[in-house]
PDB file of C-alpha atoms in Angstrom:
ATOM      1  CA  LYS Y1019       5.306 -20.067  -2.574  1.00  0.00           C
ATOM      2  CA  PHE Y1020       3.170 -17.973  -0.248  1.00  0.00           C
ATOM      3  CA  SER Y1021      -0.223 -18.966   1.127  1.00  0.00           C
ATOM      4  CA  LEU Y1022      -1.441 -15.470   1.975  1.00  0.00           C
ATOM      5  CA  GLY Y1023       1.144 -13.319   0.263  1.00  0.00           C
ATOM      6  CA  PRO Y1024       3.401 -10.556   1.472  1.00  0.00           C
ATOM      7  CA  ALA Y1025       2.478  -7.081   2.551  1.00  0.00           C
ATOM      8  CA  VAL Y1026       4.909  -4.794   0.744  1.00  0.00           C
ATOM      9  CA  ARG Y1027       5.556  -1.350   2.186  1.00  0.00           C
ATOM     10  CA  CYS Y1028       6.188   0.908  -0.800  1.00  0.00           C
ATOM     11  CA  ASP Y1029       6.737   4.624  -0.974  1.00  0.00           C
ATOM     12  CA  VAL Y1030       3.974   5.913  -3.225  1.00  0.00           C
ATOM     13  CA  ASN Y1031       3.750   9.269  -1.455  1.00  0.00           C
ATOM     14  CA  VAL Y1032       3.856  11.093  -4.779  1.00  0.00           C
ATOM     15  CA  PRO Y1033       3.111  14.728  -5.619  1.00  0.00           C
ATOM     16  CA  LEU Y1034      -0.401  15.293  -6.914  1.00  0.00           C
ATOM     17  CA  ASP Y1035      -2.186  18.101  -8.691  1.00  0.00           C
ATOM     18  CA  GLY Y1036      -5.721  17.234  -7.660  1.00  0.00           C
ATOM     19  CA  LYS Y1037      -5.931  13.559  -8.649  1.00  0.00           C
ATOM     20  CA  THR Y1038      -3.134  13.790 -11.249  1.00  0.00           C
ATOM     21  CA  ILE Y1039       0.290  12.424 -10.332  1.00  0.00           C
ATOM     22  CA  THR Y1040       2.952  14.953 -11.328  1.00  0.00           C
ATOM     23  CA  ASP Y1041       5.990  12.710 -10.661  1.00  0.00           C
ATOM     24  CA  ASP Y1042       5.674   8.904 -10.551  1.00  0.00           C
ATOM     25  CA  THR Y1043       9.335   8.170  -9.704  1.00  0.00           C
ATOM     26  CA  ARG Y1044       8.484   6.606  -6.347  1.00  0.00           C
ATOM     27  CA  ILE Y1045       5.881   4.314  -7.873  1.00  0.00           C
ATOM     28  CA  ARG Y1046       8.286   3.297 -10.645  1.00  0.00           C
ATOM     29  CA  SER Y1047      10.939   2.405  -8.070  1.00  0.00           C
ATOM     30  CA  SER Y1048       8.620  -0.197  -6.496  1.00  0.00           C
ATOM     31  CA  ILE Y1049       7.941  -2.081  -9.730  1.00  0.00           C
ATOM     32  CA  PRO Y1050      11.040  -4.357  -9.674  1.00  0.00           C
ATOM     33  CA  THR Y1051      10.232  -5.643  -6.176  1.00  0.00           C
ATOM     34  CA  ILE Y1052       6.589  -6.248  -7.070  1.00  0.00           C
ATOM     35  CA  GLU Y1053       7.551  -8.019 -10.308  1.00  0.00           C
ATOM     36  CA  TYR Y1054      10.032 -10.225  -8.417  1.00  0.00           C
ATOM     37  CA  LEU Y1055       7.424 -11.270  -5.853  1.00  0.00           C
ATOM     38  CA  LYS Y1056       4.876 -11.953  -8.593  1.00  0.00           C
ATOM     39  CA  SER Y1057       7.433 -14.142 -10.403  1.00  0.00           C
ATOM     40  CA  LYS Y1058       7.612 -16.275  -7.239  1.00  0.00           C
ATOM     41  CA  GLY Y1059       3.854 -16.841  -7.237  1.00  0.00           C
ATOM     42  CA  ALA Y1060       2.934 -14.188  -4.693  1.00  0.00           C
ATOM     43  CA  ILE Y1061      -0.262 -12.271  -4.286  1.00  0.00           C
ATOM     44  CA  VAL Y1062       1.309  -8.847  -3.688  1.00  0.00           C
ATOM     45  CA  THR Y1063      -0.424  -6.391  -1.378  1.00  0.00           C
ATOM     46  CA  VAL Y1064       1.058  -2.904  -1.321  1.00  0.00           C
ATOM     47  CA  CYS Y1065       0.647  -0.585   1.645  1.00  0.00           C
ATOM     48  CA  SER Y1066       1.688   3.038   1.818  1.00  0.00           C
ATOM     49  CA  HIS Y1067       0.706   6.484   2.953  1.00  0.00           C
ATOM     50  CA  LEU Y1068      -0.017   9.608   0.963  1.00  0.00           C
ATOM     51  CA  GLY Y1069       0.126  13.094   2.394  1.00  0.00           C
ATOM     52  CA  ARG Y1070      -0.886  13.999   5.905  1.00  0.00           C
ATOM     53  CA  PRO Y1071      -4.602  13.475   6.442  1.00  0.00           C
ATOM     54  CA  LYS Y1072      -5.732  15.358   9.529  1.00  0.00           C
ATOM     55  CA  ASP Y1073      -8.637  13.326  10.867  1.00  0.00           C
ATOM     56  CA  GLY Y1074      -9.442  10.070   9.108  1.00  0.00           C
ATOM     57  CA  PRO Y1075     -10.144   9.443   5.432  1.00  0.00           C
ATOM     58  CA  GLU Y1076      -9.986  12.357   3.012  1.00  0.00           C
ATOM     59  CA  ASP Y1077     -10.654  11.749  -0.678  1.00  0.00           C
ATOM     60  CA  LYS Y1078      -7.774  13.983  -1.745  1.00  0.00           C
ATOM     61  CA  PHE Y1079      -5.383  11.575   0.028  1.00  0.00           C
ATOM     62  CA  SER Y1080      -6.831   8.382  -1.461  1.00  0.00           C
ATOM     63  CA  LEU Y1081      -4.305   6.042  -3.056  1.00  0.00           C
ATOM     64  CA  GLY Y1082      -6.648   5.583  -6.039  1.00  0.00           C
ATOM     65  CA  PRO Y1083      -4.423   7.504  -8.481  1.00  0.00           C
ATOM     66  CA  CYS Y1084      -1.371   5.550  -7.248  1.00  0.00           C
ATOM     67  CA  ALA Y1085      -3.099   2.195  -7.758  1.00  0.00           C
ATOM     68  CA  ALA Y1086      -4.131   3.242 -11.273  1.00  0.00           C
ATOM     69  CA  ARG Y1087      -0.602   4.367 -12.188  1.00  0.00           C
ATOM     70  CA  MET Y1088       0.985   1.254 -10.695  1.00  0.00           C
ATOM     71  CA  GLY Y1089      -1.451  -0.815 -12.752  1.00  0.00           C
ATOM     72  CA  GLU Y1090      -0.394   1.013 -15.923  1.00  0.00           C
ATOM     73  CA  LEU Y1091       3.271   0.364 -15.146  1.00  0.00           C
ATOM     74  CA  LEU Y1092       2.662  -3.320 -14.347  1.00  0.00           C
ATOM     75  CA  GLY Y1093       0.295  -3.858 -17.279  1.00  0.00           C
ATOM     76  CA  GLN Y1094      -2.433  -5.264 -15.025  1.00  0.00           C
ATOM     77  CA  GLU Y1095      -5.153  -4.121 -12.672  1.00  0.00           C
ATOM     78  CA  VAL Y1096      -4.059  -3.082  -9.204  1.00  0.00           C
ATOM     79  CA  LYS Y1097      -7.155  -3.450  -7.055  1.00  0.00           C
ATOM     80  CA  LEU Y1098      -7.563  -0.668  -4.500  1.00  0.00           C
ATOM     81  CA  ALA Y1099      -8.921  -1.995  -1.204  1.00  0.00           C
ATOM     82  CA  PRO Y1100     -11.461   0.264   0.529  1.00  0.00           C
ATOM     83  CA  ASP Y1101      -9.381   0.290   3.723  1.00  0.00           C
ATOM     84  CA  CYS Y1102      -6.012  -0.911   5.015  1.00  0.00           C
ATOM     85  CA  ILE Y1103      -7.341  -3.089   7.844  1.00  0.00           C
ATOM     86  CA  GLY Y1104     -10.405  -5.181   8.558  1.00  0.00           C
ATOM     87  CA  ASP Y1105     -12.590  -7.923   7.166  1.00  0.00           C
ATOM     88  CA  ASP Y1106     -12.971  -6.329   3.706  1.00  0.00           C
ATOM     89  CA  VAL Y1107      -9.181  -6.327   3.243  1.00  0.00           C
ATOM     90  CA  ALA Y1108      -8.902  -9.935   4.444  1.00  0.00           C
ATOM     91  CA  ALA Y1109     -11.646 -10.987   2.000  1.00  0.00           C
ATOM     92  CA  ILE Y1110      -9.961  -9.248  -0.952  1.00  0.00           C
ATOM     93  CA  VAL Y1111      -6.622 -10.906  -0.146  1.00  0.00           C
ATOM     94  CA  ALA Y1112      -8.281 -14.304   0.325  1.00  0.00           C
ATOM     95  CA  ALA Y1113     -10.055 -14.031  -3.044  1.00  0.00           C
ATOM     96  CA  ALA Y1114      -6.928 -12.991  -4.971  1.00  0.00           C
ATOM     97  CA  ALA Y1115      -4.964 -15.290  -7.272  1.00  0.00           C
ATOM     98  CA  GLU Y1116      -1.230 -15.741  -7.789  1.00  0.00           C
ATOM     99  CA  GLY Y1117       0.216 -12.700  -9.530  1.00  0.00           C
ATOM    100  CA  ASP Y1118      -2.559 -10.345  -8.436  1.00  0.00           C
ATOM    101  CA  VAL Y1119      -1.581  -6.973  -7.009  1.00  0.00           C
ATOM    102  CA  ILE Y1120      -3.691  -5.207  -4.399  1.00  0.00           C
ATOM    103  CA  MET Y1121      -3.119  -1.764  -2.922  1.00  0.00           C
ATOM    104  CA  LEU Y1122      -4.446  -1.018   0.534  1.00  0.00           C
ATOM    105  CA  GLU Y1123      -5.987   2.391   1.121  1.00  0.00           C
ATOM    106  CA  ASN Y1124      -3.867   5.058   2.816  1.00  0.00           C
ATOM    107  CA  THR Y1125      -2.473   3.832   6.154  1.00  0.00           C
ATOM    108  CA  ARG Y1126      -2.393   7.427   7.418  1.00  0.00           C
ATOM    109  CA  PHE Y1127      -6.173   7.456   7.518  1.00  0.00           C
ATOM    110  CA  TYR Y1128      -5.550   5.954  10.974  1.00  0.00           C
ATOM    111  CA  LYS Y1129      -3.773   8.164  13.508  1.00  0.00           C
ATOM    112  CA  GLU Y1130      -2.473   4.945  15.072  1.00  0.00           C
ATOM    113  CA  GLU Y1131      -0.181   4.498  12.061  1.00  0.00           C
ATOM    114  CA  THR Y1132       1.973   7.486  12.956  1.00  0.00           C
ATOM    115  CA  LYS Y1133       1.999   6.489  16.630  1.00  0.00           C
ATOM    116  CA  ASN Y1134       3.263   2.963  15.862  1.00  0.00           C
ATOM    117  CA  GLU Y1135       0.546   1.396  18.024  1.00  0.00           C
ATOM    118  CA  PRO Y1136       0.924  -2.395  18.350  1.00  0.00           C
ATOM    119  CA  GLU Y1137      -2.829  -3.065  18.031  1.00  0.00           C
ATOM    120  CA  PHE Y1138      -2.923  -1.263  14.678  1.00  0.00           C
ATOM    121  CA  VAL Y1139       0.165  -3.123  13.469  1.00  0.00           C
ATOM    122  CA  GLU Y1140      -1.489  -6.449  14.355  1.00  0.00           C
ATOM    123  CA  LYS Y1141      -4.617  -5.511  12.383  1.00  0.00           C
ATOM    124  CA  LEU Y1142      -2.533  -4.371   9.413  1.00  0.00           C
ATOM    125  CA  ALA Y1143      -0.424  -7.549   9.411  1.00  0.00           C
ATOM    126  CA  ALA Y1144      -3.267 -10.020  10.014  1.00  0.00           C
ATOM    127  CA  PRO Y1145      -3.954 -11.124   6.406  1.00  0.00           C
ATOM    128  CA  PHE Y1146      -0.292 -11.656   5.442  1.00  0.00           C
ATOM    129  CA  ASP Y1147       2.495 -14.243   5.693  1.00  0.00           C
ATOM    130  CA  LEU Y1148       5.373 -11.811   5.693  1.00  0.00           C
ATOM    131  CA  PHE Y1149       6.397  -8.195   5.335  1.00  0.00           C
ATOM    132  CA  VAL Y1150       8.678  -6.740   2.661  1.00  0.00           C
ATOM    133  CA  ASN Y1151      10.031  -3.238   3.187  1.00  0.00           C
ATOM    134  CA  ASP Y1152      10.580  -1.545  -0.160  1.00  0.00           C
ATOM    135  CA  ALA Y1153      10.343   1.938   1.361  1.00  0.00           C
ATOM    136  CA  LEU Y1154      13.410   2.173   3.536  1.00  0.00           C
ATOM    137  CA  GLY Y1155      13.495   5.960   3.295  1.00  0.00           C
ATOM    138  CA  THR Y1156      10.023   6.262   4.838  1.00  0.00           C
ATOM    139  CA  ALA Y1157      10.287   3.442   7.389  1.00  0.00           C
ATOM    140  CA  HIS Y1158      11.758   5.450  10.223  1.00  0.00           C
ATOM    141  CA  ARG Y1159       8.974   4.845  12.738  1.00  0.00           C
TER     142      ARG Y1159
END
């Protein structure tokens, strides 16, 4: 049993037409890992990137559509955090219950994510007990 829950790196970098997902294969491939962690009593927090935002947050790269689709596939709400780091994220994780699924907002909204900066990694990891990599194909940094 986890006290804070795992951060799960998933690949939800899916093709979009506006806010409509045109191929949800990558999201579907994450469901078995999320279901397994939930079955062990975890609060599951998903992190991912979407697209290549140029300079900070851009609405067209929000993970909102991905959280909604993941929720449909899981049959439960997937709460989209307003950011991927910070006090708001920590509060959402702390308030969650066993079996809840949270999705952090796009990690690429921070240029530090692509530069693999240790300070950013520490902020991203702060609210979690462990890290699960379910996106091996995108974890080359």
